Structure formats: C-alpha cells, structure tokens
Amino acid sequence: MSTGALGKVYEDGEILMRQGEAGDGMFVIQEGQVEIVVDAGGHSTRVRVAGEGEIIGEMAVFENVVHSATVRAMGRVRALTVDRRNFLRQINEDPSIAFRLVQTMSRRVRELSEEVVRLKRQS
Amino acid sequence: MLPWLGAPPLESPEDARLVDGCSVAVLGSGPAGSFFAYFLLEMAAHAGLRLQVDLYEPRDFSKAGAQGCNMCGGIISESLVQNLAAEGVNLPPAVVQRGIDSYVLHMDVGSVRIDTPLHEKRIGAIHRGSGPRDLSTARWESFDLHLQRRALARGARLIAGRVDAVDWSERRPWVRVRDGERKQYDLIAVAVGVNSTILPVFEALNLGYRRPKTTKTVIREYFLGEDVIAATLGTSMHVFLLDIPRLEFAAIIPKGDYVTMCLLGEDVDNALIEDFVGRREVVACMPPGWDAQARSCQCLPQMNIRGADMPLADRLVFVGDCGVTRLYKDGIGGAYRTAKAAARTAVFEGVSAAAFRRGYLPACRRIARDNDVGRIAFFLTRLVQRMRLARRAMYRTVVAEQSKAANARRLSGVLWDMFSGSAPYKDIFSRMLHPALMGALARSAAVSAVHSERPVPVEDKKS
Ligand SMILES: Cc1cc2nc3c(=O)[nH]c(=O)nc-3n(C[C@H](O)[C@H](O)[C@H](O)COP(=O)(O)OP(=O)(O)OC[C@H]3O[C@@H](n4cnc5c(N)ncnc54)[C@H](O)[C@@H]3O)c2cc1C
C-alpha cells in the first residue's frame, strides 16, 4: 500500500462491520470490494457487493440501532470511517453534505423495489 | 468580536439571482476558489441551472517551487477528509503523500505519542504545489492542482492570469487581468487568500470590506527521502510545545520524500527559527547527522488570525482566507466550509448582499465565534508552554492515559483535536474543562511537584 493511502486496510475475508453489533459511523470504500451479507434463519445471504467510492453502513448514522448486515472484504480492501458525530455535526451546519447519501439511499430503495417485484413474480 | 457579527440583515435594492446563462468569476484557484467553483457547478446542475464559471489563477501548480505553491503546512484535517469522502471527493494516494495516524507531542519534559482513536489514517499530508524548489521528479500530484482539475472537470474554465482591477458598471461587477480587457460578471467570488496584493483594491471600493488581520509564519522543507522518513518521523505529525519566547506553535510534518517544518508565533524571524532548529527535542526527532541549514526551501507566508470585515456585497463574496477561516488549524477545512456556504447561497438564495447576509454570514459567524473560544484554548496552551510544572503534569497525564480505553483518554483526545483541527474549539474547550480531566491534571501536578523527572524520549517513532 502506498504511503499516502488514507483509511484502514482490511485483508480478504476480514470483517468491517458485523451484523448485530453497535455502529458508530459509516464507511466509504476507497479501494477494492466488499460483500454485504445478512444472516437470518440460519442462512447467510449475500445481499450485494459494494465497490470503490460507495458508502456503506449509513443506517447506523441515522438510526441508533445495531448493524443490520455484516460487511466483509473481498480481497484486499481500503476503507475510510466517517464518524457519526462528525457527520451529524456537519449535516447540522450544511445539510447539503447529506445529498450524496440521500442519492445512495434512494438508489437502494429503487433496487430493492425491483427485487421485490422480481421475487413476487417468481413466487 | 468582528463588527458585523451582530449586524441585522439589510434589504438589498434588487433581489439578484443566478439564472440560466449567468456568468461567475472566481478569483484564485487555491482550495477556497476551486471548492467554490466545484460546489457551485455541482449544486447548479442539481438545480437544473446552466452557469459559466471562470476560474482566474496566475500560478501553475504543476511547477515546483514558489511558482506553483500556496505555502502551507499541508495537513488535511481528519474532519475534512471525512466530509470530502461523504461528498464523493476521495483523496487518492497519488495526491496524499503520507497518511497520518498519530501525533507525537514533544516537550522538554518528554515526548509522548498519541494515536488516533480508531488506529486509522484519516489525516492527509500533502504538498500544495508540486513540491519544493529542488524537486527533480514529481512523485505526487499537487493538492491545489487536484482540486482545480476537479473544478475544471465540472465545467469551470481556467483563465491563467492575475486579476489586477475590479469595479462595477451598470450594477454588475467586472474584472480585468493585467493587460487584458474588462469582463463583466453576475457574481464574483474572491478567493485570493491573504498573501495577495489585490486586497487593497477591494478595500478601496468602499463596500465595508477590510482585509483580515494576519501574522507572519515560517515554513521550511527538508529532503530526507521516503525510507529515512519511515524510519524516523514515521506516520506521525510531530508537535512541539517548547518554551521559546514568541513561538506559539511548531510542527514537523512528514510528506513523501520531504518533511515540512511550520512555525507560528509573533514576529517570527531568523533568530527564532535558529533557536528552534537547534533544540534537543527537534534534533532528536530528525535523522542522525541532520543539517538544519540544508533546507530545500523556505517561505514566510502570512496567516489569517482574525477574519475580514464585511466579506460580502451585492454580487460579491469573499471565501476562504481572504474572508473568514479557522484560527491556526484546518484553514483548508475553513476554505471548504465557507466556499460551500457561499456556493449554496448563490444557487439557492441569490447573489444580493441581503441573500449573502441570510445564507452566507451565519457560516462565517459560526467560524468566527468558534475562533473566539479557540483563542482562549490557545491561551491555556501557551500557559502550559511557559510553566514547567504544567508541562510535567500534562506529560504525566497523557502517558498514563495511553494504557486506558479510548474513551477514557480525555487529555489525549483534547490534544488530538487541538493539534489536528478535527473538532470545533467550543467542543474541545468544554472537554478541556471536564472535572475528571481537571482532577487528573491536578493529581499529576501534585505528583510532578514532588518527584523530579528526567526527559523521556518517545519509544516508538516508526510504526
Ligand atoms: C504556515 C502555515 C501553515 C498552514 N498549515 C495548514 C495546514 O497544515 N492545514 C490547513 O488546513 N491549513 C493550513 N494553513 C492555512 C491554509 O494555508 C489556508 O487556510 C488556505 O490556503 C486558504 O485557502 P485559500 O484558497 O483561501 O487561499 P490560498 O491558498 O492563499 O489561495 C489563494 C489563491 O489565489 C490566487 N491569487 C492571489 N491573488 C490573485 C489575483 N489577483 N488574481 C487571481 N488569483 C489570485 C493565488 O495564486 C492562490 O492560488 C496554513 C497556513 C500557514 C500560513
């Protein structure tokens, strides 16, 4: 890794955040890919894969709840943590900083709706 | 307090707004100018507004030495790194020369390392230009060039030139570069910093603008080479609290192949610099045989220590250092905050003085008020710097804290935020006065008064 790589490096398979644990911030992927996995009813389901520039774990910033999924490095990953406290302080001063996050969330809602439709058609 | 802080909003004679096809001049493409152009164009695109943005800049940031450099310590604060990442502006390793994950605080009573609570590199060390005068091949990209390219990629147009005249005709401002034609705009954003000769031109317009109060500082660059830096200064910023008259703050920041030395104080001059570079604590953190005279370059830039009066008028707004910025730390973060607030106002509220008073002034006020608290916090730091017993108490407390859980390291957290500029001074100050911290410091002071101590060098400089 070069001297100027910001954030923290996670090796293949390493966990960035674990389902059920309390979260204090979100991650922005700087390099590599992670998989988002949900454990339910004794099964592990990969929900999606996220790559460079993507924000993950944003729900922990707005809802004071535990992580709803596990995020695991697929290969070597570099990610930067954005603290909840820092981010909320900045939103208070400049709400437009949340614009990209809202865009990300709205894209995810759209993807989920499409997935629901697909599943309903299948069943 | 600045005179405009309590001023009531004035009604502007016209409700000037940016509409499709309007043109905007941005004077200066340092961080404030490039952030302003970038966010203005981004927000305009969201609002479905087509603007023409001209970015005036005489420097060529791809050049080494003074021609391409905006003289600065080059620390991108933890809060700015995070805010930019959340905005989708991730700083790549091609620009960031070293990720910083810790501070080493050097005092005559000992040195102690303070790690970031998450053990993560969230502070970036960069060069504003391509590098010092003696640079042979640039291995990293200039930070200012990187931001400028982002603004140009959003659609801004670069005009390579120094603006030397600004005035109004038919209620629209115009600018002129040396030997050039006048060009009229719907809005001018001034982002020329405090080291520019054009500031008196704005004062002469009689709009109430008065340039910021500044102080002289010193920056030196030394070539050490990447491996030597890794083995000595490592990934830590080195901060010095030494009892040297007129010295407010000093730091040595490791970059890629160079290290940057920054001194802030009152009337910083050669005698003060020589006193500093000869100190045992400074020599000890540099490689063996280091020659303090063998510097790659040196400059004496001005630093904004009190914001400008009236950083706005109809169709005119001052962002970054030539307006209001954070005291001593995180000036680039201040440039980001003011540039964004001004851009937001221009797109969504208008460009009249009244609109800027409503939308922009509150952001300046927040920073200026926080700086007032910062002045008290720095006054306390100065006291510690002058009193050996206080330095010993502080040293003892920080050393003891390093074995505790992250949330119990109160003084380390305060010092981290104070030196890294990562939190508002108000927040730092209230944590400084926490009874548990006061108690710990009083106990350490009592122990220090009884036991004499020998200076302790920091153990692990590498990691
Ligand atoms: C010793 C020292 C150390 C510092 N260390 C740090 C640090 O580590 N981290 C940090 O965040 N901040 C630091 N700062 C503060 C930081 O440098 C400033 O806050 C920051 O540069 C402000 O950005 P700006 O864009 O407002 O101004 P500037 O960076 O000064 O940029 C102004 C730009 O305007 C251009 N310009 C000037 N006149 C004209 C004209 N007439 N026409 C067109 N263009 C013009 C200039 O060429 C320049 O590119 C430090 C400051 C000093 C003095």
mmCIF file of N, CA, C and O in Angstrom, chain B residues 26-66:
data_model
loop_
_atom_site.group_PDB
_atom_site.id
_atom_site.type_symbol
_atom_site.label_atom_id
_atom_site.label_comp_id
_atom_site.label_asym_id
_atom_site.label_seq_id
_atom_site.Cartn_x
_atom_site.Cartn_y
_atom_site.Cartn_z
ATOM 1 N N VAL B 26 -14.386 33.486 -10.466
ATOM 2 C CA VAL B 26 -13.798 33.063 -9.202
ATOM 3 C C VAL B 26 -12.343 33.524 -9.243
ATOM 4 O O VAL B 26 -11.594 33.114 -10.138
ATOM 5 N N LEU B 27 -11.973 34.388 -8.303
ATOM 6 C CA LEU B 27 -10.619 34.950 -8.306
ATOM 7 C C LEU B 27 -9.736 34.122 -7.376
ATOM 8 O O LEU B 27 -9.877 34.186 -6.153
ATOM 9 N N GLY B 28 -8.857 33.323 -7.951
ATOM 10 C CA GLY B 28 -7.971 32.468 -7.164
ATOM 11 C C GLY B 28 -8.438 31.029 -7.211
ATOM 12 O O GLY B 28 -9.615 30.740 -7.026
ATOM 13 N N SER B 29 -7.497 30.130 -7.496
ATOM 14 C CA SER B 29 -7.833 28.704 -7.554
ATOM 15 C C SER B 29 -7.030 27.931 -6.511
ATOM 16 O O SER B 29 -6.532 26.845 -6.747
ATOM 17 N N GLY B 30 -6.924 28.545 -5.301
ATOM 18 C CA GLY B 30 -6.443 27.780 -4.142
ATOM 19 C C GLY B 30 -7.624 26.915 -3.707
ATOM 20 O O GLY B 30 -8.624 26.801 -4.432
ATOM 21 N N PRO B 31 -7.561 26.317 -2.516
ATOM 22 C CA PRO B 31 -8.671 25.454 -2.084
ATOM 23 C C PRO B 31 -10.025 26.176 -2.085
ATOM 24 O O PRO B 31 -11.017 25.613 -2.573
ATOM 25 N N ALA B 32 -10.073 27.415 -1.594
ATOM 26 C CA ALA B 32 -11.362 28.105 -1.493
ATOM 27 C C ALA B 32 -11.964 28.321 -2.887
ATOM 28 O O ALA B 32 -13.148 28.046 -3.110
ATOM 29 N N GLY B 33 -11.153 28.798 -3.843
ATOM 30 C CA GLY B 33 -11.654 29.076 -5.188
ATOM 31 C C GLY B 33 -12.089 27.802 -5.903
ATOM 32 O O GLY B 33 -13.161 27.749 -6.516
ATOM 33 N N SER B 34 -11.265 26.754 -5.804
ATOM 34 C CA SER B 34 -11.618 25.515 -6.510
ATOM 35 C C SER B 34 -12.821 24.838 -5.866
ATOM 36 O O SER B 34 -13.690 24.316 -6.573
ATOM 37 N N PHE B 35 -12.893 24.843 -4.529
ATOM 38 C CA PHE B 35 -14.078 24.274 -3.862
ATOM 39 C C PHE B 35 -15.327 25.065 -4.266
ATOM 40 O O PHE B 35 -16.380 24.489 -4.528
ATOM 41 N N PHE B 36 -15.190 26.397 -4.297
ATOM 42 C CA PHE B 36 -16.362 27.219 -4.641
ATOM 43 C C PHE B 36 -16.848 26.864 -6.047
ATOM 44 O O PHE B 36 -18.034 26.599 -6.262
ATOM 45 N N ALA B 37 -15.908 26.840 -7.015
ATOM 46 C CA ALA B 37 -16.296 26.548 -8.401
ATOM 47 C C ALA B 37 -16.910 25.152 -8.500
ATOM 48 O O ALA B 37 -17.948 24.955 -9.153
ATOM 49 N N TYR B 38 -16.287 24.191 -7.826
ATOM 50 C CA TYR B 38 -16.755 22.794 -7.878
ATOM 51 C C TYR B 38 -18.169 22.678 -7.318
ATOM 52 O O TYR B 38 -19.069 22.135 -7.965
ATOM 53 N N PHE B 39 -18.387 23.208 -6.118
ATOM 54 C CA PHE B 39 -19.704 23.037 -5.492
ATOM 55 C C PHE B 39 -20.771 23.908 -6.157
ATOM 56 O O PHE B 39 -21.927 23.517 -6.240
ATOM 57 N N LEU B 40 -20.361 25.079 -6.640
ATOM 58 C CA LEU B 40 -21.332 25.929 -7.339
ATOM 59 C C LEU B 40 -21.875 25.184 -8.562
ATOM 60 O O LEU B 40 -23.085 25.120 -8.790
ATOM 61 N N LEU B 41 -20.948 24.596 -9.330
ATOM 62 C CA LEU B 41 -21.379 23.889 -10.547
ATOM 63 C C LEU B 41 -22.158 22.625 -10.212
ATOM 64 O O LEU B 41 -23.121 22.296 -10.903
ATOM 65 N N GLU B 42 -21.761 21.950 -9.144
ATOM 66 C CA GLU B 42 -22.481 20.733 -8.759
ATOM 67 C C GLU B 42 -23.911 21.085 -8.323
ATOM 68 O O GLU B 42 -24.880 20.460 -8.770
ATOM 69 N N MET B 43 -24.036 22.092 -7.479
ATOM 70 C CA MET B 43 -25.373 22.450 -6.994
ATOM 71 C C MET B 43 -26.216 23.034 -8.123
ATOM 72 O O MET B 43 -27.425 22.788 -8.185
ATOM 73 N N ALA B 44 -25.579 23.811 -9.004
ATOM 74 C CA ALA B 44 -26.315 24.372 -10.139
ATOM 75 C C ALA B 44 -26.860 23.231 -11.007
ATOM 76 O O ALA B 44 -28.012 23.284 -11.464
ATOM 77 N N ALA B 45 -26.051 22.187 -11.193
ATOM 78 C CA ALA B 45 -26.507 21.042 -12.002
ATOM 79 C C ALA B 45 -27.715 20.374 -11.331
ATOM 80 O O ALA B 45 -28.692 20.037 -11.996
ATOM 81 N N HIS B 46 -27.669 20.224 -9.998
ATOM 82 C CA HIS B 46 -28.815 19.642 -9.284
ATOM 83 C C HIS B 46 -30.056 20.504 -9.470
ATOM 84 O O HIS B 46 -31.170 20.002 -9.559
ATOM 85 N N ALA B 47 -29.838 21.826 -9.495
ATOM 86 C CA ALA B 47 -30.967 22.748 -9.591
ATOM 87 C C ALA B 47 -31.377 22.982 -11.056
ATOM 88 O O ALA B 47 -32.256 23.803 -11.327
ATOM 89 N N GLY B 48 -30.694 22.337 -11.977
ATOM 90 C CA GLY B 48 -31.009 22.495 -13.401
ATOM 91 C C GLY B 48 -30.644 23.870 -13.939
ATOM 92 O O GLY B 48 -31.309 24.416 -14.813
ATOM 93 N N LEU B 49 -29.545 24.414 -13.417
ATOM 94 C CA LEU B 49 -29.121 25.765 -13.784
ATOM 95 C C LEU B 49 -27.805 25.677 -14.558
ATOM 96 O O LEU B 49 -26.869 25.029 -14.114
ATOM 97 N N ARG B 50 -27.744 26.356 -15.696
ATOM 98 C CA ARG B 50 -26.523 26.350 -16.508
ATOM 99 C C ARG B 50 -25.737 27.614 -16.241
ATOM 100 O O ARG B 50 -26.249 28.715 -16.461
ATOM 101 N N LEU B 51 -24.515 27.475 -15.718
ATOM 102 C CA LEU B 51 -23.704 28.656 -15.403
ATOM 103 C C LEU B 51 -22.378 28.579 -16.145
ATOM 104 O O LEU B 51 -21.871 27.492 -16.412
ATOM 105 N N GLN B 52 -21.814 29.757 -16.396
ATOM 106 C CA GLN B 52 -20.452 29.792 -16.961
ATOM 107 C C GLN B 52 -19.536 30.271 -15.830
ATOM 108 O O GLN B 52 -19.758 31.356 -15.268
ATOM 109 N N VAL B 53 -18.561 29.444 -15.450
ATOM 110 C CA VAL B 53 -17.683 29.803 -14.322
ATOM 111 C C VAL B 53 -16.239 29.963 -14.815
ATOM 112 O O VAL B 53 -15.668 29.024 -15.377
ATOM 113 N N ASP B 54 -15.683 31.152 -14.608
ATOM 114 C CA ASP B 54 -14.285 31.410 -14.980
ATOM 115 C C ASP B 54 -13.428 31.431 -13.721
ATOM 116 O O ASP B 54 -13.711 32.195 -12.787
ATOM 117 N N LEU B 55 -12.399 30.596 -13.724
ATOM 118 C CA LEU B 55 -11.515 30.475 -12.564
ATOM 119 C C LEU B 55 -10.198 31.174 -12.921
ATOM 120 O O LEU B 55 -9.449 30.693 -13.771
ATOM 121 N N TYR B 56 -9.926 32.307 -12.266
ATOM 122 C CA TYR B 56 -8.699 33.072 -12.557
ATOM 123 C C TYR B 56 -7.582 32.623 -11.619
ATOM 124 O O TYR B 56 -7.761 32.655 -10.405
ATOM 125 N N GLU B 57 -6.448 32.247 -12.181
ATOM 126 C CA GLU B 57 -5.331 31.816 -11.322
ATOM 127 C C GLU B 57 -4.003 32.054 -12.035
ATOM 128 O O GLU B 57 -3.771 31.504 -13.104
ATOM 129 N N PRO B 58 -3.127 32.848 -11.419
ATOM 130 C CA PRO B 58 -1.823 33.094 -12.055
ATOM 131 C C PRO B 58 -0.820 31.960 -11.854
ATOM 132 O O PRO B 58 0.117 31.818 -12.637
ATOM 133 N N ARG B 59 -0.978 31.164 -10.797
ATOM 134 C CA ARG B 59 0.028 30.121 -10.530
ATOM 135 C C ARG B 59 -0.204 28.882 -11.388
ATOM 136 O O ARG B 59 -1.341 28.542 -11.696
ATOM 137 N N ASP B 60 0.909 28.199 -11.677
ATOM 138 C CA ASP B 60 0.824 26.908 -12.358
ATOM 139 C C ASP B 60 1.239 25.852 -11.327
ATOM 140 O O ASP B 60 2.424 25.708 -11.017
ATOM 141 N N PHE B 61 0.250 25.152 -10.802
ATOM 142 C CA PHE B 61 0.515 24.230 -9.692
ATOM 143 C C PHE B 61 1.332 23.007 -10.104
ATOM 144 O O PHE B 61 1.734 22.223 -9.251
ATOM 145 N N SER B 62 1.548 22.839 -11.401
ATOM 146 C CA SER B 62 2.357 21.692 -11.813
ATOM 147 C C SER B 62 3.848 22.017 -11.694
ATOM 148 O O SER B 62 4.701 21.152 -11.849
ATOM 149 N N LYS B 63 4.159 23.281 -11.410
ATOM 150 C CA LYS B 63 5.571 23.693 -11.307
ATOM 151 C C LYS B 63 6.066 23.538 -9.871
ATOM 152 O O LYS B 63 5.328 23.805 -8.916
ATOM 153 N N ALA B 64 7.338 23.136 -9.720
ATOM 154 C CA ALA B 64 7.934 23.022 -8.385
ATOM 155 C C ALA B 64 8.329 24.415 -7.895
ATOM 156 O O ALA B 64 8.483 25.343 -8.693
ATOM 157 N N GLY B 65 8.471 24.566 -6.597
ATOM 158 C CA GLY B 65 8.906 25.836 -6.008
ATOM 159 C C GLY B 65 7.791 26.859 -5.933
ATOM 160 O O GLY B 65 6.608 26.531 -6.094
ATOM 161 N N ALA B 66 8.185 28.121 -5.726
ATOM 162 C CA ALA B 66 7.237 29.198 -5.423
ATOM 163 C C ALA B 66 6.175 29.414 -6.510
ATOM 164 O O ALA B 66 5.032 29.757 -6.197
#
